[in-house]
Short mmCIF file of C-alpha atoms in Angstrom, two decimals:
data_model
loop_
_atom_site.label_atom_id
_atom_site.label_comp_id
_atom_site.label_asym_id
_atom_site.label_seq_id
_atom_site.Cartn_x
_atom_site.Cartn_y
_atom_site.Cartn_z
CA MET A 23 13.08 12.72 16.28
CA GLU A 24 9.45 12.76 15.15
CA LYS A 25 7.25 10.25 17.00
CA SER A 26 6.49 7.06 15.09
CA PHE A 27 3.13 5.30 15.25
CA LEU A 28 4.39 2.27 13.35
CA ILE A 29 4.42 -0.98 15.33
CA LYS A 30 7.94 -2.24 14.73
CA PRO A 31 9.40 -5.57 15.95
CA VAL A 32 10.94 -3.82 18.97
CA LEU A 33 8.84 -0.76 19.75
CA ASP A 34 11.53 1.44 21.31
CA GLU A 35 14.32 0.52 18.92
CA THR A 36 15.51 2.91 16.24
CA TYR A 37 15.64 1.32 12.79
CA PRO A 38 17.50 2.68 9.76
CA VAL A 39 15.18 4.07 7.11
CA ILE A 40 15.73 2.23 3.84
CA GLU A 41 16.13 4.35 0.73
CA TYR A 42 16.62 1.84 -2.11
CA GLY A 43 18.04 -1.52 -3.08
CA LYS A 44 20.14 -2.71 -6.00
CA GLY A 45 21.29 -6.27 -6.59
CA ILE A 46 22.34 -7.89 -3.31
CA PHE A 47 22.72 -4.49 -1.57
CA LEU A 48 20.39 -2.17 0.35
CA PHE A 49 21.05 1.51 1.08
CA ASP A 50 19.57 3.51 3.96
CA LYS A 51 18.79 7.24 4.06
CA GLU A 52 22.11 7.95 5.76
CA GLY A 53 23.91 6.42 2.77
CA LYS A 54 25.01 3.26 4.58
CA LYS A 55 25.34 0.17 2.40
CA TYR A 56 24.20 -3.29 3.55
CA LEU A 57 25.01 -6.62 1.92
CA ASP A 58 21.71 -8.50 2.16
CA ALA A 59 23.04 -11.92 3.14
CA ALA A 60 19.58 -12.86 4.46
CA SER A 61 17.54 -11.90 1.37
CA GLY A 62 15.43 -10.04 3.91
CA ALA A 63 13.66 -13.03 5.41
CA VAL A 64 15.02 -15.58 2.88
CA THR A 65 12.79 -13.86 0.33
CA ALA A 66 14.64 -11.55 -2.09
CA ASN A 67 15.79 -14.47 -4.25
CA ILE A 68 16.77 -12.40 -7.30
CA GLY A 69 18.03 -9.33 -5.47
CA HIS A 70 16.65 -5.81 -5.40
CA GLY A 71 15.75 -3.37 -8.17
CA VAL A 72 15.52 -5.84 -11.09
CA ASN A 73 14.19 -3.86 -14.05
CA GLU A 74 12.30 -6.74 -15.68
CA ILE A 75 10.20 -7.20 -12.53
CA ILE A 76 9.55 -3.48 -12.16
CA GLU A 77 8.40 -3.35 -15.79
CA ALA A 78 6.06 -6.33 -15.25
CA MET A 79 4.59 -4.55 -12.20
CA GLN A 80 3.96 -1.42 -14.22
CA GLU A 81 2.45 -3.27 -17.17
CA GLN A 82 -0.01 -5.15 -14.97
CA ALA A 83 -0.89 -2.01 -12.98
CA LYS A 84 -1.84 -0.28 -16.25
CA LYS A 85 -4.38 -3.07 -16.91
CA VAL A 86 -5.83 -4.03 -13.52
CA SER A 87 -4.26 -4.66 -10.11
CA PHE A 88 -7.17 -6.31 -8.31
CA VAL A 89 -10.14 -8.51 -9.07
CA TYR A 90 -11.95 -10.74 -6.61
CA ARG A 91 -11.30 -14.43 -7.25
CA SER A 92 -14.96 -15.46 -6.85
CA GLN A 93 -15.92 -13.06 -9.67
CA PHE A 94 -13.05 -13.25 -12.18
CA THR A 95 -9.86 -14.99 -13.10
CA SER A 96 -6.99 -13.23 -14.90
CA ASP A 97 -4.33 -14.00 -17.46
CA ALA A 98 -1.65 -13.36 -14.82
CA ALA A 99 -3.10 -15.91 -12.37
CA GLU A 100 -3.73 -18.51 -15.09
CA LYS A 101 -0.22 -18.19 -16.51
CA LEU A 102 1.38 -18.35 -13.07
CA ALA A 103 -0.55 -21.51 -12.17
CA LYS A 104 0.53 -23.09 -15.47
CA LYS A 105 4.17 -22.13 -14.88
CA ILE A 106 4.15 -23.66 -11.38
CA ALA A 107 2.56 -26.85 -12.74
CA GLU A 108 5.40 -27.04 -15.30
CA TRP A 109 8.10 -26.46 -12.68
CA THR A 110 6.91 -28.68 -9.85
CA PRO A 111 7.61 -32.44 -9.98
CA GLY A 112 5.04 -35.20 -10.41
CA ASP A 113 1.40 -34.18 -10.65
CA LEU A 114 1.58 -31.14 -8.38
CA ASN A 115 -0.56 -29.17 -10.81
CA TRP A 116 -3.16 -27.15 -8.90
CA SER A 117 -2.29 -23.79 -7.30
CA PHE A 118 -4.33 -21.91 -4.70
CA PHE A 119 -2.79 -18.42 -4.47
CA VAL A 120 -2.70 -16.61 -1.14
CA ASN A 121 -0.70 -13.73 0.37
CA SER A 122 1.80 -15.21 2.81
CA GLY A 123 3.51 -18.41 3.88
CA SER A 124 1.31 -18.68 6.97
CA GLU A 125 -1.77 -18.59 4.74
CA ALA A 126 -0.20 -21.16 2.40
CA THR A 127 0.46 -23.70 5.17
CA GLU A 128 -3.03 -23.17 6.63
CA THR A 129 -4.58 -23.61 3.19
CA ALA A 130 -2.53 -26.77 2.65
CA MET A 131 -3.78 -28.10 6.00
CA LYS A 132 -7.40 -27.33 5.09
CA MET A 133 -7.02 -28.96 1.67
CA ALA A 134 -5.69 -32.14 3.29
CA ILE A 135 -8.63 -32.32 5.69
CA GLN A 136 -11.11 -31.57 2.92
CA TYR A 137 -9.56 -34.29 0.73
CA TRP A 138 -10.57 -36.93 3.27
CA GLN A 139 -13.99 -35.37 3.87
CA GLU A 140 -14.73 -35.46 0.14
CA LYS A 141 -13.82 -39.16 0.20
CA GLY A 142 -16.40 -39.66 2.94
CA ILE A 143 -13.89 -39.97 5.81
CA LYS A 144 -14.80 -37.40 8.46
CA THR A 145 -12.48 -38.48 11.30
CA LYS A 146 -9.16 -37.55 9.67
CA ILE A 147 -8.80 -33.97 10.93
CA LYS A 148 -5.38 -33.85 12.61
CA VAL A 149 -2.23 -32.68 10.84
CA LEU A 150 0.95 -33.83 12.56
CA SER A 151 4.29 -32.00 12.48
CA ARG A 152 7.70 -31.91 14.18
CA TRP A 153 9.27 -30.06 17.05
CA VAL A 154 11.95 -27.50 16.05
CA SER A 155 9.85 -26.36 13.09
CA TYR A 156 8.14 -23.19 11.96
CA HIS A 157 5.13 -23.03 9.65
CA GLY A 158 3.76 -19.54 10.28
CA ILE A 159 2.40 -17.07 12.81
CA THR A 160 -1.40 -17.31 12.35
CA LEU A 161 -3.07 -19.63 14.87
CA GLY A 162 -3.47 -22.61 12.53
CA ALA A 163 0.08 -22.32 11.22
CA LEU A 164 1.43 -21.74 14.72
CA SER A 165 -0.38 -24.87 15.90
CA LEU A 166 1.62 -26.76 13.26
CA SER A 167 4.84 -25.11 14.39
CA GLY A 168 7.19 -26.73 16.87
CA HIS A 169 8.81 -23.37 17.60
CA THR A 170 8.73 -23.28 21.38
CA SER A 171 9.34 -19.59 21.96
CA ARG A 172 6.84 -18.44 19.32
CA ARG A 173 4.17 -20.77 20.69
CA ALA A 174 4.67 -19.73 24.32
CA ARG A 175 2.19 -16.82 24.60
CA PHE A 176 -0.60 -18.65 22.81
CA VAL A 177 -0.39 -22.29 23.95
CA PRO A 178 -4.00 -22.40 25.30
CA LEU A 179 -5.26 -21.46 21.83
CA LEU A 180 -3.11 -23.93 19.88
CA GLU A 181 -3.52 -27.54 18.79
CA ASP A 182 -0.91 -30.11 19.83
CA PHE A 183 0.25 -30.91 16.30
CA PRO A 184 4.06 -31.23 16.80
CA VAL A 185 4.70 -34.85 17.87
CA ILE A 186 8.18 -36.00 16.76
CA ASN A 187 11.82 -34.93 16.93
CA PRO A 188 13.49 -33.26 13.93
CA PRO A 189 16.36 -34.85 11.94
CA TYR A 190 18.82 -32.73 13.93
CA CYS A 191 22.02 -34.74 13.43
CA TYR A 192 24.24 -32.23 15.24
CA ARG A 193 22.12 -32.73 18.35
CA CYS A 194 20.69 -36.20 17.75
CA PRO A 195 18.21 -37.01 20.54
CA TYR A 196 19.49 -40.60 20.43
CA ASN A 197 23.20 -39.61 20.44
CA LEU A 198 23.72 -41.62 17.25
CA GLU A 199 24.95 -40.88 13.73
CA ALA A 200 23.23 -41.38 10.36
CA PRO A 201 22.84 -43.78 8.67
CA SER A 202 23.85 -46.28 11.40
CA CYS A 203 21.17 -44.69 13.61
CA GLY A 204 18.51 -46.45 11.55
CA TYR A 205 16.74 -43.10 11.13
CA LEU A 206 15.02 -43.45 14.51
CA CYS A 207 13.79 -39.84 14.35
CA ALA A 208 11.86 -40.66 11.16
CA HIS A 209 10.42 -43.85 12.63
CA GLU A 210 9.05 -41.80 15.55
CA LEU A 211 6.29 -40.82 13.11
CA GLU A 212 5.06 -44.41 12.92
CA THR A 213 4.90 -44.61 16.70
CA ALA A 214 2.99 -41.32 16.90
CA ILE A 215 0.52 -42.50 14.25
CA LYS A 216 -0.16 -45.72 16.16
CA ARG A 217 -0.70 -43.82 19.41
CA ILE A 218 -3.12 -41.31 17.86
CA GLY A 219 -4.70 -43.57 15.27
CA ALA A 220 -4.27 -43.26 11.52
CA ASP A 221 -8.03 -42.84 11.22
CA GLN A 222 -7.65 -39.47 13.00
CA ILE A 223 -4.74 -38.09 10.93
CA ALA A 224 -5.16 -36.26 7.63
CA ALA A 225 -1.55 -35.30 6.94
CA PHE A 226 1.99 -34.83 8.16
CA MET A 227 3.76 -31.52 7.45
CA ALA A 228 7.51 -30.84 7.43
CA GLU A 229 10.06 -28.33 6.15
CA PRO A 230 12.60 -30.07 3.89
CA VAL A 231 15.29 -27.87 5.45
CA ILE A 232 14.31 -26.48 8.86
CA GLY A 233 14.52 -22.70 8.78
CA ALA A 234 13.74 -20.16 11.50
CA ALA A 235 13.34 -22.72 14.28
CA GLY A 236 16.63 -24.53 13.66
CA GLY A 237 19.01 -22.58 11.46
CA ALA A 238 18.97 -24.53 8.16
CA ILE A 239 18.88 -28.12 9.46
CA ALA A 240 19.04 -30.45 6.44
CA PRO A 241 18.06 -34.12 6.87
CA PRO A 242 20.30 -37.15 6.26
CA LYS A 243 20.00 -38.94 2.92
CA ASP A 244 17.06 -41.35 3.33
CA TYR A 245 15.05 -39.46 5.95
CA PHE A 246 12.26 -38.20 3.72
CA LYS A 247 11.92 -41.47 1.81
CA ILE A 248 11.15 -43.15 5.14
CA ILE A 249 8.74 -40.38 6.14
CA LYS A 250 6.89 -40.58 2.82
CA LYS A 251 6.58 -44.39 3.02
CA ILE A 252 5.21 -44.21 6.57
CA CYS A 253 2.61 -41.68 5.36
CA GLU A 254 1.64 -43.86 2.41
CA ASP A 255 1.44 -47.03 4.54
CA HIS A 256 -1.04 -45.32 6.87
CA ASP A 257 -3.10 -43.37 4.30
CA ILE A 258 -1.77 -40.00 5.44
CA LEU A 259 -0.95 -37.13 3.07
CA PHE A 260 2.54 -35.63 3.11
CA ILE A 261 2.70 -31.82 3.00
CA ALA A 262 6.04 -30.13 2.32
CA ASP A 263 6.39 -26.62 3.71
CA GLU A 264 8.61 -25.15 0.99
CA VAL A 265 7.83 -21.52 1.84
CA MET A 266 11.50 -20.89 2.64
CA THR A 267 13.14 -23.71 0.67
CA GLY A 268 11.13 -23.57 -2.59
CA SER A 269 11.45 -21.49 -5.76
CA GLY A 270 15.08 -22.49 -6.28
CA ARG A 271 16.57 -21.57 -2.88
CA THR A 272 18.36 -24.94 -2.50
CA GLY A 273 19.18 -25.49 -6.19
CA THR A 274 15.96 -27.19 -7.31
CA MET A 275 12.42 -25.82 -7.63
CA LEU A 276 11.45 -27.81 -4.51
CA ALA A 277 14.01 -28.85 -1.93
CA CYS A 278 12.21 -32.21 -1.64
CA GLU A 279 13.60 -33.10 -5.05
CA HIS A 280 17.08 -33.50 -3.52
CA TRP A 281 15.80 -36.51 -1.58
CA GLY A 282 13.68 -38.04 -4.34
CA VAL A 283 10.33 -37.37 -2.68
CA ILE A 284 7.21 -35.79 -4.19
CA PRO A 285 4.72 -34.40 -1.65
CA ASP A 286 0.95 -34.55 -1.99
CA ILE A 287 0.65 -30.83 -1.22
CA VAL A 288 3.30 -28.09 -1.17
CA ALA A 289 3.26 -24.67 0.46
CA LEU A 290 5.23 -22.02 -1.45
CA GLY A 291 5.93 -18.38 -0.58
CA LYS A 292 8.80 -15.96 0.10
CA GLY A 293 11.02 -16.38 -3.00
CA MET A 294 7.96 -17.06 -5.15
CA GLY A 295 7.45 -13.30 -5.32
CA ALA A 296 11.06 -12.51 -4.38
CA GLY A 297 9.89 -9.62 -2.21
CA TYR A 298 8.41 -7.64 -5.11
CA ALA A 299 4.83 -8.46 -4.12
CA PRO A 300 3.13 -10.47 -1.35
CA ILE A 301 2.19 -13.87 -2.76
CA ALA A 302 2.26 -17.51 -1.71
CA ALA A 303 0.54 -20.71 -2.78
CA ALA A 304 -0.71 -24.10 -1.71
CA VAL A 305 0.00 -26.45 -4.62
CA ALA A 306 -1.99 -29.70 -4.67
CA SER A 307 -1.53 -32.92 -6.62
CA GLU A 308 -4.07 -34.44 -8.98
CA LYS A 309 -4.62 -37.12 -6.32
CA VAL A 310 -5.69 -34.51 -3.76
CA MET A 311 -7.87 -32.57 -6.18
CA GLU A 312 -9.67 -35.55 -7.75
CA PRO A 313 -12.28 -36.15 -5.00
CA ILE A 314 -12.84 -32.39 -4.66
CA LEU A 315 -13.34 -32.02 -8.42
CA SER A 316 -15.86 -34.85 -8.41
CA GLY A 317 -17.42 -33.69 -5.14
CA SER A 318 -18.04 -30.16 -3.85
CA LYS A 319 -15.91 -28.59 -6.63
CA SER A 320 -14.68 -25.89 -4.21
CA VAL A 321 -11.68 -25.66 -1.89
CA MET A 322 -12.90 -24.14 1.38
CA SER A 323 -10.36 -21.35 1.80
CA GLY A 324 -9.65 -17.91 0.40
CA HIS A 325 -8.70 -14.33 1.12
CA THR A 326 -9.66 -10.98 -0.37
CA PHE A 327 -6.35 -10.63 -2.22
CA SER A 328 -5.99 -14.30 -3.23
CA ALA A 329 -4.83 -14.63 -6.86
CA ASN A 330 -4.86 -10.86 -7.40
CA PRO A 331 -3.44 -10.14 -10.87
CA GLN A 332 -0.83 -7.66 -9.62
CA SER A 333 0.95 -10.15 -7.36
CA CYS A 334 0.50 -12.99 -9.86
CA ALA A 335 2.08 -10.94 -12.66
CA VAL A 336 5.05 -10.16 -10.40
CA SER A 337 5.53 -13.80 -9.38
CA LEU A 338 5.32 -14.93 -13.01
CA ALA A 339 7.98 -12.37 -13.94
CA VAL A 340 10.21 -13.62 -11.11
CA LEU A 341 9.94 -17.25 -12.24
CA GLU A 342 10.56 -16.28 -15.86
CA TYR A 343 13.61 -14.25 -14.78
CA LEU A 344 14.99 -17.28 -12.92
CA GLU A 345 14.32 -19.44 -15.98
CA LYS A 346 15.73 -17.04 -18.59
CA ASN A 347 18.95 -16.45 -16.68
CA LYS A 348 19.34 -20.11 -15.60
CA ILE A 349 19.84 -18.88 -12.02
CA ILE A 350 18.69 -22.05 -10.24
CA ASN A 351 21.31 -24.08 -12.16
CA LYS A 352 24.03 -22.01 -10.48
CA VAL A 353 22.75 -22.27 -6.91
CA GLU A 354 24.47 -25.53 -5.97
CA GLY A 355 27.87 -24.28 -7.16
CA ARG A 356 27.50 -20.91 -5.43
CA GLY A 357 26.26 -22.63 -2.28
CA ASN A 358 29.22 -25.00 -2.24
CA TYR A 359 31.63 -22.10 -2.71
CA LEU A 360 30.03 -20.15 0.15
CA LYS A 361 29.98 -23.19 2.44
CA TYR A 362 33.65 -23.91 1.69
CA GLN A 363 34.59 -20.34 2.60
CA LEU A 364 32.51 -20.43 5.78
CA GLU A 365 33.90 -23.77 6.95
CA LYS A 366 37.38 -22.27 7.04
CA LEU A 367 36.17 -20.10 9.94
CA LYS A 368 35.44 -23.03 12.27
CA ASP A 369 39.07 -23.44 13.34
CA GLN A 370 39.42 -19.70 13.77
CA PHE A 371 36.46 -19.15 16.10
CA SER A 372 35.77 -21.52 18.99
CA PHE A 373 32.11 -20.48 19.28
CA ILE A 374 31.18 -21.97 15.88
CA GLY A 375 29.52 -25.33 16.52
CA ASP A 376 28.01 -26.43 13.22
CA PHE A 377 27.67 -25.43 9.58
CA ARG A 378 24.73 -26.94 7.70
CA GLY A 379 22.11 -26.42 5.03
CA LYS A 380 21.53 -26.88 1.33
CA GLY A 381 22.26 -24.66 -1.67
CA LEU A 382 22.07 -21.02 -0.62
CA LEU A 383 20.23 -21.77 2.61
CA LEU A 384 23.04 -22.23 5.12
CA GLY A 385 23.05 -22.11 8.90
CA ILE A 386 25.68 -21.53 11.58
CA GLU A 387 25.03 -22.72 15.13
CA PHE A 388 26.95 -21.06 17.96
CA VAL A 389 28.11 -22.88 21.10
CA GLU A 390 29.98 -21.99 24.25
CA ASP A 391 32.09 -25.15 23.93
CA GLN A 392 32.84 -26.83 20.59
CA SER A 393 33.84 -30.19 22.07
CA THR A 394 30.74 -30.62 24.26
CA LYS A 395 28.39 -28.62 21.96
CA PHE A 396 27.21 -26.87 25.11
CA PRO A 397 25.05 -23.84 24.19
CA TYR A 398 25.38 -20.33 25.53
CA PRO A 399 22.96 -19.44 28.34
CA ARG A 400 19.69 -18.01 27.07
CA ASN A 401 20.29 -14.63 28.72
CA ALA A 402 23.57 -14.21 26.79
CA LEU A 403 21.44 -13.25 23.73
CA VAL A 404 24.11 -14.51 21.36
CA THR A 405 21.94 -14.58 18.22
CA GLN A 406 20.70 -11.05 18.80
CA LYS A 407 24.24 -9.79 19.43
CA MET A 408 25.58 -11.51 16.33
CA VAL A 409 22.82 -10.05 14.13
CA ALA A 410 23.42 -6.55 15.58
CA LEU A 411 27.22 -6.73 15.15
CA ALA A 412 26.80 -7.88 11.55
CA LYS A 413 24.41 -5.01 10.84
CA GLU A 414 26.96 -2.53 12.18
CA LYS A 415 29.40 -3.95 9.61
CA GLY A 416 26.84 -3.54 6.85
CA LEU A 417 25.92 -7.23 6.72
CA LEU A 418 22.37 -8.54 7.13
CA VAL A 419 21.98 -12.10 8.46
CA TYR A 420 18.81 -13.91 9.56
CA PRO A 421 18.28 -14.86 13.23
CA ALA A 422 17.19 -18.43 13.94
CA GLY A 423 16.57 -20.73 16.86
CA ALA A 424 18.56 -23.82 17.76
CA GLY A 425 18.73 -26.55 20.37
CA ILE A 426 16.75 -29.77 20.53
CA ASP A 427 14.40 -28.19 23.08
CA GLY A 428 13.91 -25.16 20.83
CA ILE A 429 14.93 -22.85 23.66
CA ASN A 430 18.62 -23.24 24.48
CA GLY A 431 20.54 -22.57 21.31
CA ASP A 432 21.68 -19.85 18.95
CA SER A 433 22.09 -19.77 15.19
CA ILE A 434 21.92 -17.55 12.14
CA ILE A 435 20.98 -18.24 8.54
CA ILE A 436 23.08 -17.09 5.59
CA SER A 437 20.78 -16.90 2.57
CA PRO A 438 21.87 -14.26 0.05
CA PRO A 439 20.01 -13.66 -3.23
CA LEU A 440 20.50 -16.54 -5.66
CA THR A 441 22.11 -14.04 -8.05
CA ILE A 442 25.13 -13.48 -5.78
CA THR A 443 28.53 -13.70 -7.51
CA GLU A 444 31.70 -15.34 -6.17
CA ARG A 445 33.26 -11.91 -5.67
CA GLU A 446 30.23 -10.85 -3.63
CA ILE A 447 30.45 -14.09 -1.64
CA ASP A 448 34.05 -13.19 -0.79
CA LEU A 449 32.85 -9.82 0.52
CA LEU A 450 30.09 -11.53 2.52
CA VAL A 451 32.62 -13.85 4.15
CA GLN A 452 34.96 -10.94 4.88
CA LEU A 453 32.20 -8.99 6.64
CA LEU A 454 31.09 -12.09 8.56
CA THR A 455 34.68 -12.75 9.66
CA GLU A 456 34.93 -9.18 10.96
CA THR A 457 31.62 -9.72 12.80
CA PHE A 458 32.96 -12.87 14.44
CA GLU A 459 36.16 -11.06 15.39
CA ASP A 460 34.13 -8.35 17.13
CA PHE A 461 32.05 -10.96 18.94
CA SER A 462 35.21 -12.83 19.99
CA ASN A 463 36.67 -9.61 21.41
CA GLN A 464 33.45 -9.02 23.35
CA ILE A 465 33.34 -12.43 25.02
CA ASN A 466 37.07 -12.40 25.76
CA ALA A 467 37.10 -8.86 27.16
#
């Protein structure tokens, strides 16, 4: 085989070469068909090869693909910003377009700090977050992330932003159950604020449904209402990292809407461009923008390709496609159908510990013992084996962390395109069942 100079995730591993995609399926050069039950990295929200998006790409490319944001704006960027303002709740009206989720969370962090600076408060420069979280791989975003294994190599370079436990009901750090627990994990934020000092804290950031670090951990009912009130009581902005959960993934534009909470700033990405172009955004409220508009009049952030018309035109086409076909309206029903089918497997396979999630962002945590919830040893590489076995079957699932320490635990995320049909869900479940059967045979051999 010809030598490759491409830096792949695992350098000495051989990866299939993808040929094309159509709908929820991908096809490699050998002709093998894969059901994309991960939407890549929870990204391909409308599936692959959608003609309307391809046409929008071509139309914009005929006009102009790139202009620098400090020199020009474009119709594509203006229309996309207007569409997002229409779709997002409350007064989340101002979009700063970037290229990736990591850039979106870093931009959101910078906007929060600048908000206080423009109000004449220079001390509020910390942004708090949770353990068992993931906000991106660049150093600022990784500082926000409570993803133990991804932080490990770079700890000396990172800030200590993660300060509280996640709302991880399956592995409650207090060994209690919601709501009788009194939401102690949420009230940890108040304790952390008092220890650090509210005058030092600009914002608190959280994923509405924890993704890569926890395998689709959704909070109990009143969790985010408590978090938001604590933030408001201490003059701290609330940032929702909706890079994975936004753009309809859970059945609403923002997952926060399920819990009746409107953030001050939102980070969007992934499904915003649905994999057709790299684009993400930090979306700020009128409250956040007001002192900047009456002060410096400039948000201190930006990248060469920020708000480029090619990516903006693609994202606009994706949102219009979701709107025209009423796809988000169907997510809750499809998600419930998928979850119902998956839950049937719990009695069949003893290594399934927990099913969780929201809409079409569902997680499965694996355990060595269902009754004790005891995880597999780290060196058993259960997540990696499960992902590999599924791929052999022609099923793509997304690897995720698990465990309250962020180290000892295994899970996968099931997050197919939002356009998946019930018949395709049945096929997904069939392939996943066969994967679990193979894994069961391996551990019982």
